[in-house]
Amino acid sequence: MYNQILNDLKPYNATLIAVSKTKPNEAIQKLYDLGQRHFGENKVQELVEKHERLPKDIAWHQIGHLQKNKVKYIAPFVELVHAVDSLALLETIEKEAAKNDRVIKILLQVKIAQEDTKYGLDKDSLNRILELNSANTFKNISIVGLMGMASFTEDHTQVSSEFALLKQYFDDSKDKYFKESNQYNTISMGMSGDYKIALQEGSTMVRIGSLLFGSR
Ligand SMILES: *Cc1c(COP(=O)(O)O)cnc(C)c1O
């Protein structure tokens, strides 16, 4: 399955985040031995424990909703925070990154699903954060792109149009706020059930768990 997924990603030059939440270290080590280096977790404590026990050259991604009071635990090592969905969280990451003398890469999570259960910024809040960022407000954060989750539905047309919306937000905001920089280059969208659709709609980074590790 691993090689199959890598083959699917290749034409798009997209990055695979192996989502290892709830899975044991041995399963992660196995994929590591095949060459995988980017892993994603959604619980801070699990992320920290796995970071401590597994090879140090793993790039750890915080993929799920993140509470402000947990940021300090991952700030020393996290590769990319995928789901920044408020200015308050951004400011906390900025502060903790500074303490660690780091620049932390983040993605802003945008609400694209018609479902009501998903986190994410609306267009206005997204633009407000990007305006602040353009004013050099954040010295220890690098906003490298956007992240989104489509509705959990079998309706491909709907999933497709939600991903297309995220791509649209990305293109618009890149044009408006990141014209002279290459840092803004990531669209994190697509999971086990919808990554092929996400790739067609412009994903550069997919987060795949169950398809790689089995169901949870
Ligand atoms: C669990 C999770 C994934 C992976 O889901 P699968 O359906 O197992 O591929 C991707 N993104 C986020 C934010 C997750 O929490």
PDB file of C-alpha atoms and ligand atoms in Angstrom:
ATOM      1  CA  MET A   1       0.000   0.000   0.000  1.00  0.00           C
ATOM      2  CA  TYR A   2       2.843   2.393   0.863  1.00  0.00           C
ATOM      3  CA  ASN A   3       4.407   2.150  -2.572  1.00  0.00           C
ATOM      4  CA  GLN A   4       1.031   2.413  -4.234  1.00  0.00           C
ATOM      5  CA  ILE A   5       0.351   5.680  -2.442  1.00  0.00           C
ATOM      6  CA  LEU A   6       3.804   7.039  -3.272  1.00  0.00           C
ATOM      7  CA  ASN A   7       3.131   6.221  -6.914  1.00  0.00           C
ATOM      8  CA  ASP A   8      -0.184   8.038  -6.764  1.00  0.00           C
ATOM      9  CA  LEU A   9       1.545  11.121  -5.343  1.00  0.00           C
ATOM     10  CA  LYS A  10       4.492  11.184  -7.714  1.00  0.00           C
ATOM     11  CA  PRO A  11       2.839  12.857 -10.737  1.00  0.00           C
ATOM     12  CA  TYR A  12       1.684  15.650  -8.438  1.00  0.00           C
ATOM     13  CA  ASN A  13       4.960  15.980  -6.560  1.00  0.00           C
ATOM     14  CA  ALA A  14       2.945  15.844  -3.345  1.00  0.00           C
ATOM     15  CA  THR A  15       4.270  15.002   0.118  1.00  0.00           C
ATOM     16  CA  LEU A  16       2.913  12.106   2.171  1.00  0.00           C
ATOM     17  CA  ILE A  17       2.259  12.627   5.856  1.00  0.00           C
ATOM     18  CA  ALA A  18       1.844   9.188   7.409  1.00  0.00           C
ATOM     19  CA  VAL A  19      -0.786   9.668  10.095  1.00  0.00           C
ATOM     20  CA  SER A  20       0.284   7.327  12.882  1.00  0.00           C
ATOM     21  CA  LYS A  21      -2.130   8.332  15.656  1.00  0.00           C
ATOM     22  CA  THR A  22      -3.030   5.435  17.979  1.00  0.00           C
ATOM     23  CA  LYS A  23      -0.490   3.208  16.183  1.00  0.00           C
ATOM     24  CA  PRO A  24       2.467   1.653  18.018  1.00  0.00           C
ATOM     25  CA  ASN A  25       6.065   2.697  17.542  1.00  0.00           C
ATOM     26  CA  GLU A  26       6.876  -0.576  15.782  1.00  0.00           C
ATOM     27  CA  ALA A  27       4.432   0.263  12.992  1.00  0.00           C
ATOM     28  CA  ILE A  28       6.046   3.664  12.596  1.00  0.00           C
ATOM     29  CA  GLN A  29       9.551   2.208  12.646  1.00  0.00           C
ATOM     30  CA  LYS A  30       8.545  -0.212   9.887  1.00  0.00           C
ATOM     31  CA  LEU A  31       7.481   2.614   7.603  1.00  0.00           C
ATOM     32  CA  TYR A  32      10.554   4.596   8.623  1.00  0.00           C
ATOM     33  CA  ASP A  33      12.710   1.689   7.500  1.00  0.00           C
ATOM     34  CA  LEU A  34      11.052   1.914   4.087  1.00  0.00           C
ATOM     35  CA  GLY A  35      12.145   5.542   3.890  1.00  0.00           C
ATOM     36  CA  GLN A  36       9.152   7.475   5.249  1.00  0.00           C
ATOM     37  CA  ARG A  37      10.194  10.525   7.297  1.00  0.00           C
ATOM     38  CA  HIS A  38       7.051  12.660   7.678  1.00  0.00           C
ATOM     39  CA  PHE A  39       4.605  11.475  10.317  1.00  0.00           C
ATOM     40  CA  GLY A  40       1.486  13.126  11.707  1.00  0.00           C
ATOM     41  CA  GLU A  41      -0.273  12.927  15.053  1.00  0.00           C
ATOM     42  CA  ASN A  42      -3.298  14.740  16.431  1.00  0.00           C
ATOM     43  CA  LYS A  43      -2.692  14.380  20.166  1.00  0.00           C
ATOM     44  CA  VAL A  44       0.138  16.347  21.707  1.00  0.00           C
ATOM     45  CA  GLN A  45       1.044  13.838  24.384  1.00  0.00           C
ATOM     46  CA  GLU A  46       1.278  11.015  21.873  1.00  0.00           C
ATOM     47  CA  LEU A  47       3.311  13.183  19.539  1.00  0.00           C
ATOM     48  CA  VAL A  48       5.779  14.044  22.282  1.00  0.00           C
ATOM     49  CA  GLU A  49       6.174  10.429  23.422  1.00  0.00           C
ATOM     50  CA  LYS A  50       6.730   9.156  19.900  1.00  0.00           C
ATOM     51  CA  HIS A  51       9.191  11.935  19.195  1.00  0.00           C
ATOM     52  CA  GLU A  52      11.178  10.879  22.253  1.00  0.00           C
ATOM     53  CA  ARG A  53      11.296   7.191  21.394  1.00  0.00           C
ATOM     54  CA  LEU A  54      11.660   7.136  17.625  1.00  0.00           C
ATOM     55  CA  PRO A  55      14.520   8.215  15.309  1.00  0.00           C
ATOM     56  CA  LYS A  56      15.406  11.866  15.651  1.00  0.00           C
ATOM     57  CA  ASP A  57      15.287  12.629  11.948  1.00  0.00           C
ATOM     58  CA  ILE A  58      11.530  12.060  11.773  1.00  0.00           C
ATOM     59  CA  ALA A  59       9.669  15.237  10.836  1.00  0.00           C
ATOM     60  CA  TRP A  60       6.648  15.385  13.147  1.00  0.00           C
ATOM     61  CA  HIS A  61       3.473  17.097  12.017  1.00  0.00           C
ATOM     62  CA  GLN A  62       0.760  18.240  14.394  1.00  0.00           C
ATOM     63  CA  ILE A  63      -2.276  17.651  12.190  1.00  0.00           C
ATOM     64  CA  GLY A  64      -5.383  18.024  14.336  1.00  0.00           C
ATOM     65  CA  HIS A  65      -6.985  20.672  16.483  1.00  0.00           C
ATOM     66  CA  LEU A  66      -4.408  22.112  18.869  1.00  0.00           C
ATOM     67  CA  GLN A  67      -5.095  23.645  22.266  1.00  0.00           C
ATOM     68  CA  LYS A  68      -3.100  26.719  23.196  1.00  0.00           C
ATOM     69  CA  ASN A  69      -1.913  25.303  26.511  1.00  0.00           C
ATOM     70  CA  LYS A  70      -0.297  22.333  24.709  1.00  0.00           C
ATOM     71  CA  VAL A  71       1.777  24.304  22.248  1.00  0.00           C
ATOM     72  CA  LYS A  72       4.761  24.501  24.592  1.00  0.00           C
ATOM     73  CA  TYR A  73       5.269  20.737  24.511  1.00  0.00           C
ATOM     74  CA  ILE A  74       5.729  20.513  20.755  1.00  0.00           C
ATOM     75  CA  ALA A  75       7.345  23.898  20.095  1.00  0.00           C
ATOM     76  CA  PRO A  76      10.918  22.601  20.489  1.00  0.00           C
ATOM     77  CA  PHE A  77      10.705  20.112  17.627  1.00  0.00           C
ATOM     78  CA  VAL A  78       7.495  20.185  15.585  1.00  0.00           C
ATOM     79  CA  GLU A  79       8.042  20.331  11.822  1.00  0.00           C
ATOM     80  CA  LEU A  80       4.691  21.817  10.813  1.00  0.00           C
ATOM     81  CA  VAL A  81       1.467  22.703  12.610  1.00  0.00           C
ATOM     82  CA  HIS A  82      -1.383  21.976  10.189  1.00  0.00           C
ATOM     83  CA  ALA A  83      -4.500  23.229  11.857  1.00  0.00           C
ATOM     84  CA  VAL A  84      -4.050  26.791  13.092  1.00  0.00           C
ATOM     85  CA  ASP A  85      -7.593  28.071  13.266  1.00  0.00           C
ATOM     86  CA  SER A  86      -7.429  31.205  15.411  1.00  0.00           C
ATOM     87  CA  LEU A  87      -5.314  34.292  15.921  1.00  0.00           C
ATOM     88  CA  ALA A  88      -4.978  33.399  19.602  1.00  0.00           C
ATOM     89  CA  LEU A  89      -3.417  30.041  18.722  1.00  0.00           C
ATOM     90  CA  LEU A  90      -1.110  31.715  16.241  1.00  0.00           C
ATOM     91  CA  GLU A  91       0.047  34.167  18.894  1.00  0.00           C
ATOM     92  CA  THR A  92       0.736  31.346  21.312  1.00  0.00           C
ATOM     93  CA  ILE A  93       2.807  29.497  18.729  1.00  0.00           C
ATOM     94  CA  GLU A  94       4.692  32.725  18.031  1.00  0.00           C
ATOM     95  CA  LYS A  95       5.504  33.110  21.718  1.00  0.00           C
ATOM     96  CA  GLU A  96       6.584  29.496  22.233  1.00  0.00           C
ATOM     97  CA  ALA A  97       8.628  29.510  19.030  1.00  0.00           C
ATOM     98  CA  ALA A  98      10.478  32.600  20.270  1.00  0.00           C
ATOM     99  CA  LYS A  99      11.237  30.903  23.578  1.00  0.00           C
ATOM    100  CA  ASN A 100      12.774  28.052  21.642  1.00  0.00           C
ATOM    101  CA  ASP A 101      14.609  30.393  19.331  1.00  0.00           C
ATOM    102  CA  ARG A 102      12.885  28.816  16.347  1.00  0.00           C
ATOM    103  CA  VAL A 103      10.745  29.773  13.407  1.00  0.00           C
ATOM    104  CA  ILE A 104       7.809  27.361  13.383  1.00  0.00           C
ATOM    105  CA  LYS A 105       6.061  26.587  10.110  1.00  0.00           C
ATOM    106  CA  ILE A 106       2.294  26.606  10.230  1.00  0.00           C
ATOM    107  CA  LEU A 107      -0.717  26.145   7.970  1.00  0.00           C
ATOM    108  CA  LEU A 108      -3.917  28.068   8.470  1.00  0.00           C
ATOM    109  CA  GLN A 109      -6.928  25.786   8.585  1.00  0.00           C
ATOM    110  CA  VAL A 110      -9.798  27.041   6.482  1.00  0.00           C
ATOM    111  CA  LYS A 111     -13.347  25.820   6.846  1.00  0.00           C
ATOM    112  CA  ILE A 112     -14.356  24.342   3.528  1.00  0.00           C
ATOM    113  CA  ALA A 113     -16.768  21.580   4.537  1.00  0.00           C
ATOM    114  CA  GLN A 114     -20.458  22.215   4.433  1.00  0.00           C
ATOM    115  CA  GLU A 115     -20.682  20.034   7.521  1.00  0.00           C
ATOM    116  CA  ASP A 116     -20.808  22.032  10.674  1.00  0.00           C
ATOM    117  CA  THR A 117     -18.534  19.892  12.784  1.00  0.00           C
ATOM    118  CA  LYS A 118     -15.210  20.955  11.372  1.00  0.00           C
ATOM    119  CA  TYR A 119     -12.857  23.599  12.697  1.00  0.00           C
ATOM    120  CA  GLY A 120     -11.476  26.281  10.479  1.00  0.00           C
ATOM    121  CA  LEU A 121     -11.232  29.951   9.649  1.00  0.00           C
ATOM    122  CA  ASP A 122     -13.724  31.720   7.455  1.00  0.00           C
ATOM    123  CA  LYS A 123     -12.506  33.936   4.657  1.00  0.00           C
ATOM    124  CA  ASP A 124     -12.538  37.160   6.665  1.00  0.00           C
ATOM    125  CA  SER A 125     -10.604  35.755   9.616  1.00  0.00           C
ATOM    126  CA  LEU A 126      -8.118  34.203   7.206  1.00  0.00           C
ATOM    127  CA  ASN A 127      -7.530  37.537   5.505  1.00  0.00           C
ATOM    128  CA  ARG A 128      -7.227  39.329   8.812  1.00  0.00           C
ATOM    129  CA  ILE A 129      -4.435  36.976   9.911  1.00  0.00           C
ATOM    130  CA  LEU A 130      -2.674  37.276   6.578  1.00  0.00           C
ATOM    131  CA  GLU A 131      -2.866  41.078   6.787  1.00  0.00           C
ATOM    132  CA  LEU A 132      -1.223  40.979  10.211  1.00  0.00           C
ATOM    133  CA  ASN A 133       1.398  38.609   8.893  1.00  0.00           C
ATOM    134  CA  SER A 134       2.164  40.956   6.011  1.00  0.00           C
ATOM    135  CA  ALA A 135       2.765  43.707   8.536  1.00  0.00           C
ATOM    136  CA  ASN A 136       5.583  41.560   9.960  1.00  0.00           C
ATOM    137  CA  THR A 137       3.751  40.934  13.195  1.00  0.00           C
ATOM    138  CA  PHE A 138       5.050  37.405  13.550  1.00  0.00           C
ATOM    139  CA  LYS A 139       8.802  36.981  13.715  1.00  0.00           C
ATOM    140  CA  ASN A 140       8.890  33.347  14.800  1.00  0.00           C
ATOM    141  CA  ILE A 141       6.196  31.926  12.578  1.00  0.00           C
ATOM    142  CA  SER A 142       6.295  31.110   8.918  1.00  0.00           C
ATOM    143  CA  ILE A 143       2.893  30.695   7.297  1.00  0.00           C
ATOM    144  CA  VAL A 144       3.574  28.200   4.530  1.00  0.00           C
ATOM    145  CA  GLY A 145       0.064  27.525   3.282  1.00  0.00           C
ATOM    146  CA  LEU A 146      -3.432  26.310   4.017  1.00  0.00           C
ATOM    147  CA  MET A 147      -5.056  23.156   5.322  1.00  0.00           C
ATOM    148  CA  GLY A 148      -8.612  21.940   4.977  1.00  0.00           C
ATOM    149  CA  MET A 149     -10.873  18.962   5.485  1.00  0.00           C
ATOM    150  CA  ALA A 150     -13.700  18.070   3.153  1.00  0.00           C
ATOM    151  CA  SER A 151     -17.079  16.808   4.295  1.00  0.00           C
ATOM    152  CA  PHE A 152     -17.238  13.156   5.211  1.00  0.00           C
ATOM    153  CA  THR A 153     -19.457  12.038   2.361  1.00  0.00           C
ATOM    154  CA  GLU A 154     -19.551   9.655  -0.584  1.00  0.00           C
ATOM    155  CA  ASP A 155     -20.551  12.549  -2.804  1.00  0.00           C
ATOM    156  CA  HIS A 156     -17.422  13.057  -4.921  1.00  0.00           C
ATOM    157  CA  THR A 157     -18.738  16.193  -6.535  1.00  0.00           C
ATOM    158  CA  GLN A 158     -19.154  17.840  -3.173  1.00  0.00           C
ATOM    159  CA  VAL A 159     -15.721  16.764  -1.911  1.00  0.00           C
ATOM    160  CA  SER A 160     -14.209  17.937  -5.154  1.00  0.00           C
ATOM    161  CA  SER A 161     -15.801  21.364  -4.942  1.00  0.00           C
ATOM    162  CA  GLU A 162     -14.749  21.789  -1.302  1.00  0.00           C
ATOM    163  CA  PHE A 163     -11.128  21.032  -2.187  1.00  0.00           C
ATOM    164  CA  ALA A 164     -11.387  23.343  -5.181  1.00  0.00           C
ATOM    165  CA  LEU A 165     -12.521  26.071  -2.813  1.00  0.00           C
ATOM    166  CA  LEU A 166      -9.409  25.624  -0.673  1.00  0.00           C
ATOM    167  CA  LYS A 167      -7.234  25.802  -3.786  1.00  0.00           C
ATOM    168  CA  GLN A 168      -9.027  29.016  -4.726  1.00  0.00           C
ATOM    169  CA  TYR A 169      -8.377  30.506  -1.272  1.00  0.00           C
ATOM    170  CA  PHE A 170      -4.763  29.481  -1.605  1.00  0.00           C
ATOM    171  CA  ASP A 171      -4.279  31.023  -5.039  1.00  0.00           C
ATOM    172  CA  ASP A 172      -6.034  34.245  -4.053  1.00  0.00           C
ATOM    173  CA  SER A 173      -4.087  34.642  -0.819  1.00  0.00           C
ATOM    174  CA  LYS A 174      -0.785  33.767  -2.457  1.00  0.00           C
ATOM    175  CA  ASP A 175      -1.432  36.419  -5.039  1.00  0.00           C
ATOM    176  CA  LYS A 176      -2.423  38.993  -2.488  1.00  0.00           C
ATOM    177  CA  TYR A 177      -0.006  38.367   0.366  1.00  0.00           C
ATOM    178  CA  PHE A 178       2.922  36.269  -0.806  1.00  0.00           C
ATOM    179  CA  LYS A 179       3.731  37.571  -4.255  1.00  0.00           C
ATOM    180  CA  GLU A 180       7.410  38.052  -3.562  1.00  0.00           C
ATOM    181  CA  SER A 181       8.083  34.941  -1.530  1.00  0.00           C
ATOM    182  CA  ASN A 182       8.312  31.237  -2.163  1.00  0.00           C
ATOM    183  CA  GLN A 183       7.486  30.240   1.398  1.00  0.00           C
ATOM    184  CA  TYR A 184       3.748  29.989   0.745  1.00  0.00           C
ATOM    185  CA  ASN A 185       3.650  26.741  -1.176  1.00  0.00           C
ATOM    186  CA  THR A 186       1.644  24.128   0.712  1.00  0.00           C
ATOM    187  CA  ILE A 187      -1.960  22.959   0.458  1.00  0.00           C
ATOM    188  CA  SER A 188      -2.569  20.189   2.984  1.00  0.00           C
ATOM    189  CA  MET A 189      -5.704  18.366   1.907  1.00  0.00           C
ATOM    190  CA  GLY A 190      -6.694  14.765   1.349  1.00  0.00           C
ATOM    191  CA  MET A 191      -6.981  11.742   3.661  1.00  0.00           C
ATOM    192  CA  SER A 192      -7.346   7.982   3.103  1.00  0.00           C
ATOM    193  CA  GLY A 193     -10.798   8.285   1.616  1.00  0.00           C
ATOM    194  CA  ASP A 194     -10.376  11.348  -0.550  1.00  0.00           C
ATOM    195  CA  TYR A 195      -6.707  11.949  -1.325  1.00  0.00           C
ATOM    196  CA  LYS A 196      -7.053  11.164  -5.020  1.00  0.00           C
ATOM    197  CA  ILE A 197      -9.717  13.820  -5.376  1.00  0.00           C
ATOM    198  CA  ALA A 198      -7.571  16.218  -3.342  1.00  0.00           C
ATOM    199  CA  LEU A 199      -4.585  15.671  -5.638  1.00  0.00           C
ATOM    200  CA  GLN A 200      -6.717  16.411  -8.687  1.00  0.00           C
ATOM    201  CA  GLU A 201      -7.804  19.636  -7.036  1.00  0.00           C
ATOM    202  CA  GLY A 202      -4.281  20.832  -6.275  1.00  0.00           C
ATOM    203  CA  SER A 203      -3.178  19.256  -3.001  1.00  0.00           C
ATOM    204  CA  THR A 204       0.568  19.359  -2.311  1.00  0.00           C
ATOM    205  CA  MET A 205       0.431  17.383   0.942  1.00  0.00           C
ATOM    206  CA  VAL A 206      -1.835  14.497   1.912  1.00  0.00           C
ATOM    207  CA  ARG A 207      -2.425  13.148   5.416  1.00  0.00           C
ATOM    208  CA  ILE A 208      -3.046   9.416   5.256  1.00  0.00           C
ATOM    209  CA  GLY A 209      -3.610   7.137   8.211  1.00  0.00           C
ATOM    210  CA  SER A 210      -5.913   4.153   7.962  1.00  0.00           C
ATOM    211  CA  LEU A 211      -4.960   3.273   4.403  1.00  0.00           C
ATOM    212  CA  LEU A 212      -1.332   2.896   5.511  1.00  0.00           C
ATOM    213  CA  PHE A 213      -1.680   1.486   9.013  1.00  0.00           C
ATOM    214  CA  GLY A 214      -5.070  -0.204   8.960  1.00  0.00           C
ATOM    215  CA  SER A 215      -8.233   1.006  10.623  1.00  0.00           C
ATOM    216  CA  ARG A 216      -8.101   2.501  14.104  1.00  0.00           C
TER     217      ARG A 216
HETATM  218  C1  LIG B   1      -6.815  11.099  11.481  1.00  0.00           C
HETATM  219  C2  LIG B   1      -6.560  12.254  10.593  1.00  0.00           C
HETATM  220  C3  LIG B   1      -6.162  12.069   9.248  1.00  0.00           C
HETATM  221  C4  LIG B   1      -5.997  10.714   8.602  1.00  0.00           C
HETATM  222  O1  LIG B   1      -7.234  10.078   8.468  1.00  0.00           O
HETATM  223  P1  LIG B   1      -7.377   8.693   7.670  1.00  0.00           P
HETATM  224  O2  LIG B   1      -8.783   8.700   7.221  1.00  0.00           O
HETATM  225  O3  LIG B   1      -7.066   7.612   8.630  1.00  0.00           O
HETATM  226  O4  LIG B   1      -6.432   8.728   6.531  1.00  0.00           O
HETATM  227  C5  LIG B   1      -5.906  13.198   8.490  1.00  0.00           C
HETATM  228  N1  LIG B   1      -6.032  14.445   8.998  1.00  0.00           N
HETATM  229  C6  LIG B   1      -6.422  14.667  10.274  1.00  0.00           C
HETATM  230  C7  LIG B   1      -6.538  16.056  10.763  1.00  0.00           C
HETATM  231  C8  LIG B   1      -6.698  13.577  11.102  1.00  0.00           C
HETATM  232  O5  LIG B   1      -7.084  13.809  12.371  1.00  0.00           O
END
